[in-house]
Amino acid sequence: KENCAPDVLSYNAVIKAWAKSKRLNSADRAEWWLRKMIDGTCQQQSVHTVRPNVNSFNLVMEAFLQLNDASRVEDLLREMDATDGVITPNSESFSKVIRAWTRNALNTSNHSLQSYSIENARRWLEELLQRESQGQSELGPAPELFSSILKSAATCHDDSESLLSVGQWTFWAMRDSRFGVNSLAYEWLLDIGLKVLASQKDNKRREDFLISLVEQCCRDGLLSVRFVKSLSSGRVFDEGWTAGERERICRQIFGDAPFPMHWSRNLCGRYSTPTPEDFCVAKQGYLSEE
């Protein structure tokens, strides 16, 4: 019957089924159904023309995201952009691209590809923020997007200079957003700075970075036990960030108890406020990693 012709919801259901099928060709089959709508080959007796919507694209993007194909996820967002407003990418579209690139960074052992992927994620987050600021009120980031970039930069094996730039940009963008930062953001930025600025030539930059970061963290009341442990008992090297240099910086930064009350603001759970004992042990360079 004429009224029983499939609509975009019908096609999206098929695309979603393929996207979740977990088969090797799941993403290709999901895109095949998307192309049927785009090419107009799903017309019913030349009367009904079914066109894809943003959800159609997002479903296919999710399928390629699950296969760790960040380039295809990005291509689909660009394809929506190229329709000149006919199909407009939404916040979910941008989220999938950013998540795809951060996932790609963690799933490759190539260090240059790690920094490339993380920079791509940052670039798309910046694009999303710019569009929101330009009046596209329906667009906006979720706090997890900032966190995923910081965490990827902190946990990947790459230690290139670009990672610190990405980490600092993302941190301050998050701090200036409506979400603000939390203790984890400080911990990830610390981890990024310590691995990127580990060499002897960066001794002055590292000291300035650490002092500034700790001061800001304390002013925000977000100094956590993990932050203190990462700084005082994390990885050290034979040159540059050595055990001796770490002890010197900890003594310079932490000083002596009692510590300002505002250091304890907003902290809870396992990221609780460092005690005087934590700082005293940290100054001696003996803080355990438990």
GROMACS .gro file of C-alpha atoms in nm:
model
  290
    1LYS     CA    1   0.000   0.000   0.000
    2GLU     CA    2   0.111   0.355  -0.067
    3ASN     CA    3   0.092   0.458   0.299
    4CYS     CA    4   0.319   0.169   0.396
    5ALA     CA    5   0.623   0.306   0.213
    6PRO     CA    6   0.937   0.318   0.433
    7ASP     CA    7   1.046   0.657   0.562
    8VAL     CA    8   1.374   0.785   0.701
    9LEU     CA    9   1.300   0.624   1.037
   10SER     CA   10   1.272   0.288   0.866
   11TYR     CA   11   1.604   0.328   0.693
   12ASN     CA   12   1.768   0.455   1.010
   13ALA     CA   13   1.648   0.141   1.190
   14VAL     CA   14   1.819  -0.074   0.927
   15ILE     CA   15   2.136   0.135   0.949
   16LYS     CA   16   2.135   0.109   1.327
   17ALA     CA   17   2.090  -0.269   1.309
   18TRP     CA   18   2.391  -0.302   1.081
   19ALA     CA   19   2.596  -0.060   1.290
   20LYS     CA   20   2.538  -0.274   1.600
   21SER     CA   21   2.583  -0.610   1.428
   22LYS     CA   22   2.956  -0.628   1.517
   23ARG     CA   23   3.037  -0.787   1.183
   24LEU     CA   24   3.346  -0.705   0.979
   25ASN     CA   25   3.131  -0.538   0.715
   26SER     CA   26   2.890  -0.370   0.957
   27ALA     CA   27   3.006  -0.014   0.888
   28ASP     CA   28   3.018  -0.069   0.511
   29ARG     CA   29   2.663  -0.209   0.510
   30ALA     CA   30   2.539   0.078   0.727
   31GLU     CA   31   2.691   0.324   0.482
   32TRP     CA   32   2.542   0.134   0.187
   33TRP     CA   33   2.193   0.206   0.319
   34LEU     CA   34   2.287   0.569   0.377
   35ARG     CA   35   2.403   0.594   0.015
   36LYS     CA   36   2.074   0.450  -0.107
   37MET     CA   37   1.899   0.749   0.048
   38ILE     CA   38   2.159   1.000  -0.071
   39ASP     CA   39   2.159   0.867  -0.428
   40GLY     CA   40   1.779   0.864  -0.440
   41THR     CA   41   1.765   0.494  -0.518
   42CYS     CA   42   1.514   0.430  -0.243
   43GLN     CA   43   1.225   0.599  -0.422
   44GLN     CA   44   0.894   0.422  -0.415
   45GLN     CA   45   0.728   0.430  -0.757
   46SER     CA   46   0.873   0.778  -0.820
   47VAL     CA   47   0.640   0.919  -0.556
   48HIS     CA   48   0.819   0.883  -0.224
   49THR     CA   49   1.174   1.011  -0.198
   50VAL     CA   50   1.349   0.933   0.129
   51ARG     CA   51   1.633   1.161   0.226
   52PRO     CA   52   1.876   1.102   0.515
   53ASN     CA   53   1.885   1.324   0.821
   54VAL     CA   54   2.157   1.397   1.074
   55ASN     CA   55   2.067   1.085   1.270
   56SER     CA   56   2.129   0.874   0.958
   57PHE     CA   57   2.482   1.011   0.937
   58ASN     CA   58   2.544   0.981   1.312
   59LEU     CA   59   2.451   0.614   1.306
   60VAL     CA   60   2.699   0.542   1.028
   61MET     CA   61   2.962   0.752   1.206
   62GLU     CA   62   2.914   0.539   1.517
   63ALA     CA   63   2.966   0.225   1.309
   64PHE     CA   64   3.302   0.349   1.181
   65LEU     CA   65   3.393   0.477   1.527
   66GLN     CA   66   3.353   0.125   1.663
   67LEU     CA   67   3.596   0.004   1.395
   68ASN     CA   68   3.848   0.271   1.499
   69ASP     CA   69   3.827   0.438   1.156
   70ALA     CA   70   3.852   0.801   1.262
   71SER     CA   71   3.913   0.928   0.910
   72ARG     CA   72   3.581   0.790   0.785
   73VAL     CA   73   3.400   0.936   1.085
   74GLU     CA   74   3.547   1.276   1.006
   75ASP     CA   75   3.467   1.242   0.634
   76LEU     CA   76   3.099   1.190   0.715
   77LEU     CA   77   3.083   1.507   0.925
   78ARG     CA   78   3.250   1.700   0.643
   79GLU     CA   79   2.996   1.555   0.402
   80MET     CA   80   2.712   1.692   0.613
   81ASP     CA   81   2.884   2.031   0.624
   82ALA     CA   82   2.907   2.027   0.245
   83THR     CA   83   2.527   2.014   0.209
   84ASP     CA   84   2.509   2.388   0.292
   85GLY     CA   85   2.258   2.347   0.572
   86VAL     CA   86   2.042   2.074   0.419
   87ILE     CA   87   2.182   1.832   0.677
   88THR     CA   88   2.346   2.012   0.966
   89PRO     CA   89   2.579   1.823   1.201
   90ASN     CA   90   2.475   1.841   1.564
   91SER     CA   91   2.663   1.811   1.893
   92GLU     CA   92   2.650   1.434   1.871
   93SER     CA   93   2.820   1.447   1.531
   94PHE     CA   94   3.110   1.650   1.667
   95SER     CA   95   3.129   1.428   1.973
   96LYS     CA   96   3.171   1.119   1.757
   97VAL     CA   97   3.454   1.274   1.558
   98ILE     CA   98   3.637   1.385   1.873
   99ARG     CA   99   3.588   1.047   2.038
  100ALA     CA  100   3.704   0.869   1.723
  101TRP     CA  101   4.033   1.058   1.715
  102THR     CA  102   4.105   1.018   2.087
  103ARG     CA  103   4.031   0.646   2.059
  104ASN     CA  104   4.256   0.627   1.755
  105ALA     CA  105   4.540   0.783   1.956
  106LEU     CA  106   4.515   0.514   2.222
  107ASN     CA  107   4.486   0.225   1.975
  108THR     CA  108   4.805   0.291   1.780
  109SER     CA  109   5.166   0.236   1.886
  110ASN     CA  110   5.295   0.492   1.636
  111HIS     CA  111   5.392   0.795   1.844
  112SER     CA  112   5.357   1.045   1.559
  113LEU     CA  113   5.008   0.914   1.484
  114GLN     CA  114   4.919   0.952   1.851
  115SER     CA  115   4.998   1.323   1.855
  116TYR     CA  116   4.836   1.367   1.512
  117SER     CA  117   4.514   1.204   1.633
  118ILE     CA  118   4.501   1.403   1.957
  119GLU     CA  119   4.560   1.729   1.770
  120ASN     CA  120   4.273   1.640   1.534
  121ALA     CA  121   4.047   1.582   1.833
  122ARG     CA  122   4.148   1.921   1.976
  123ARG     CA  123   4.090   2.091   1.642
  124TRP     CA  124   3.735   1.958   1.616
  125LEU     CA  125   3.662   2.060   1.975
  126GLU     CA  126   3.782   2.409   1.889
  127GLU     CA  127   3.556   2.410   1.582
  128LEU     CA  128   3.259   2.307   1.797
  129LEU     CA  129   3.329   2.582   2.050
  130GLN     CA  130   3.364   2.841   1.774
  131ARG     CA  131   3.031   2.747   1.618
  132GLU     CA  132   2.863   2.765   1.957
  133SER     CA  133   3.012   3.110   2.018
  134GLN     CA  134   2.892   3.224   1.674
  135GLY     CA  135   2.531   3.174   1.774
  136GLN     CA  136   2.462   2.812   1.688
  137SER     CA  137   2.300   2.757   2.024
  138GLU     CA  138   2.196   2.402   1.941
  139LEU     CA  139   2.565   2.308   1.942
  140GLY     CA  140   2.775   2.266   2.252
  141PRO     CA  141   3.037   2.034   2.400
  142ALA     CA  142   2.997   1.785   2.681
  143PRO     CA  143   3.257   1.790   2.961
  144GLU     CA  144   3.366   1.441   2.859
  145LEU     CA  145   3.509   1.578   2.534
  146PHE     CA  146   3.759   1.796   2.718
  147SER     CA  147   3.842   1.510   2.954
  148SER     CA  148   3.894   1.256   2.676
  149ILE     CA  149   4.152   1.477   2.504
  150LEU     CA  150   4.341   1.547   2.826
  151LYS     CA  151   4.336   1.182   2.928
  152SER     CA  152   4.453   1.063   2.585
  153ALA     CA  153   4.738   1.314   2.583
  154ALA     CA  154   4.838   1.210   2.935
  155THR     CA  155   4.824   0.833   2.885
  156CYS     CA  156   4.962   0.788   2.533
  157HIS     CA  157   5.332   0.706   2.494
  158ASP     CA  158   5.414   1.006   2.277
  159ASP     CA  159   5.605   1.287   2.448
  160SER     CA  160   5.626   1.543   2.167
  161GLU     CA  161   5.605   1.914   2.234
  162SER     CA  162   5.270   1.939   2.056
  163LEU     CA  163   5.106   1.730   2.327
  164LEU     CA  164   5.175   1.996   2.589
  165SER     CA  165   5.027   2.263   2.364
  166VAL     CA  166   4.716   2.049   2.315
  167GLY     CA  167   4.693   1.976   2.687
  168GLN     CA  168   4.726   2.340   2.792
  169TRP     CA  169   4.478   2.461   2.531
  170THR     CA  170   4.222   2.196   2.629
  171PHE     CA  171   4.270   2.260   3.001
  172TRP     CA  172   4.212   2.634   2.972
  173ALA     CA  173   3.924   2.588   2.729
  174MET     CA  174   3.760   2.359   2.983
  175ARG     CA  175   3.835   2.599   3.267
  176ASP     CA  176   3.676   2.887   3.074
  177SER     CA  177   3.372   2.678   2.979
  178ARG     CA  178   3.050   2.648   3.177
  179PHE     CA  179   3.179   2.319   3.319
  180GLY     CA  180   3.507   2.429   3.473
  181VAL     CA  181   3.790   2.192   3.560
  182ASN     CA  182   3.815   1.922   3.824
  183SER     CA  183   4.102   1.752   4.002
  184LEU     CA  184   4.140   1.498   3.721
  185ALA     CA  185   4.205   1.775   3.469
  186TYR     CA  186   4.490   1.903   3.685
  187GLU     CA  187   4.630   1.552   3.725
  188TRP     CA  188   4.626   1.485   3.351
  189LEU     CA  189   4.788   1.818   3.269
  190LEU     CA  190   5.056   1.747   3.528
  191ASP     CA  191   5.125   1.407   3.371
  192ILE     CA  192   5.151   1.566   3.025
  193GLY     CA  193   5.391   1.834   3.146
  194LEU     CA  194   5.616   1.591   3.332
  195LYS     CA  195   5.667   1.362   3.033
  196VAL     CA  196   5.702   1.637   2.770
  197LEU     CA  197   5.936   1.853   2.980
  198ALA     CA  198   6.148   1.567   3.114
  199SER     CA  199   6.477   1.653   2.942
  200GLN     CA  200   6.758   1.856   3.096
  201LYS     CA  201   6.716   2.140   2.847
  202ASP     CA  202   6.364   2.194   2.983
  203ASN     CA  203   6.464   2.229   3.348
  204LYS     CA  204   6.363   2.596   3.371
  205ARG     CA  205   6.042   2.552   3.171
  206ARG     CA  206   5.947   2.250   3.381
  207GLU     CA  207   6.005   2.434   3.709
  208ASP     CA  208   5.799   2.732   3.594
  209PHE     CA  209   5.525   2.499   3.468
  210LEU     CA  210   5.505   2.301   3.791
  211ILE     CA  211   5.507   2.602   4.023
  212SER     CA  212   5.238   2.776   3.820
  213LEU     CA  213   5.022   2.465   3.793
  214VAL     CA  214   5.039   2.384   4.164
  215GLU     CA  215   4.961   2.743   4.261
  216GLN     CA  216   4.656   2.748   4.032
  217CYS     CA  217   4.544   2.406   4.155
  218CYS     CA  218   4.566   2.521   4.515
  219ARG     CA  219   4.374   2.841   4.442
  220ASP     CA  220   4.099   2.633   4.287
  221GLY     CA  221   4.093   2.402   4.589
  222LEU     CA  222   4.149   2.097   4.368
  223LEU     CA  223   4.478   1.961   4.497
  224SER     CA  224   4.435   1.585   4.527
  225VAL     CA  225   4.637   1.300   4.672
  226ARG     CA  226   4.697   1.159   4.324
  227PHE     CA  227   4.831   1.495   4.207
  228VAL     CA  228   5.079   1.501   4.495
  229LYS     CA  229   5.181   1.139   4.433
  230SER     CA  230   5.230   1.194   4.059
  231LEU     CA  231   5.455   1.489   4.128
  232SER     CA  232   5.651   1.342   4.418
  233SER     CA  233   5.683   0.974   4.329
  234GLY     CA  234   5.620   0.941   3.956
  235ARG     CA  235   5.864   0.840   3.685
  236VAL     CA  236   6.211   0.998   3.688
  237PHE     CA  237   6.509   0.985   3.451
  238ASP     CA  238   6.889   0.981   3.464
  239GLU     CA  239   6.902   1.339   3.335
  240GLY     CA  240   6.662   1.631   3.353
  241TRP     CA  241   6.372   1.521   3.570
  242THR     CA  242   6.584   1.319   3.813
  243ALA     CA  243   6.499   1.197   4.162
  244GLY     CA  244   6.710   1.477   4.305
  245GLU     CA  245   6.540   1.741   4.094
  246ARG     CA  246   6.200   1.602   4.191
  247GLU     CA  247   6.285   1.623   4.560
  248ARG     CA  248   6.411   1.980   4.521
  249ILE     CA  249   6.093   2.093   4.345
  250CYS     CA  250   5.870   1.920   4.601
  251ARG     CA  251   6.048   2.091   4.886
  252GLN     CA  252   6.020   2.426   4.710
  253ILE     CA  253   5.650   2.386   4.626
  254PHE     CA  254   5.500   2.215   4.927
  255GLY     CA  255   5.679   2.392   5.208
  256ASP     CA  256   5.573   2.302   5.561
  257ALA     CA  257   5.239   2.234   5.729
  258PRO     CA  258   4.990   2.372   5.819
  259PHE     CA  259   4.849   2.411   5.469
  260PRO     CA  260   4.587   2.662   5.356
  261MET     CA  261   4.229   2.551   5.418
  262HIS     CA  262   4.122   2.640   5.064
  263TRP     CA  263   4.335   2.351   4.934
  264SER     CA  264   4.064   2.116   5.059
  265ARG     CA  265   3.772   2.278   4.880
  266ASN     CA  266   3.563   2.066   4.640
  267LEU     CA  267   3.754   1.742   4.694
  268CYS     CA  268   3.594   1.406   4.765
  269GLY     CA  269   3.633   1.031   4.724
  270ARG     CA  270   3.968   0.875   4.645
  271TYR     CA  271   4.091   1.212   4.521
  272SER     CA  272   4.068   1.347   4.873
  273THR     CA  273   4.261   1.627   5.032
  274PRO     CA  274   4.631   1.558   5.092
  275THR     CA  275   4.712   1.544   5.462
  276PRO     CA  276   5.012   1.711   5.624
  277GLU     CA  277   5.171   1.365   5.634
  278ASP     CA  278   5.136   1.337   5.255
  279PHE     CA  279   5.327   1.659   5.205
  280CYS     CA  280   5.592   1.584   5.462
  281VAL     CA  281   5.664   1.247   5.299
  282ALA     CA  282   5.652   1.406   4.955
  283LYS     CA  283   5.918   1.656   5.054
  284GLN     CA  284   6.145   1.368   5.153
  285GLY     CA  285   6.084   1.189   4.822
  286TYR     CA  286   5.936   0.877   4.984
  287LEU     CA  287   5.566   0.901   4.897
  288SER     CA  288   5.434   0.558   4.800
  289GLU     CA  289   5.250   0.496   4.472
  290GLU     CA  290   4.959   0.309   4.631
   0.00000   0.00000   0.00000
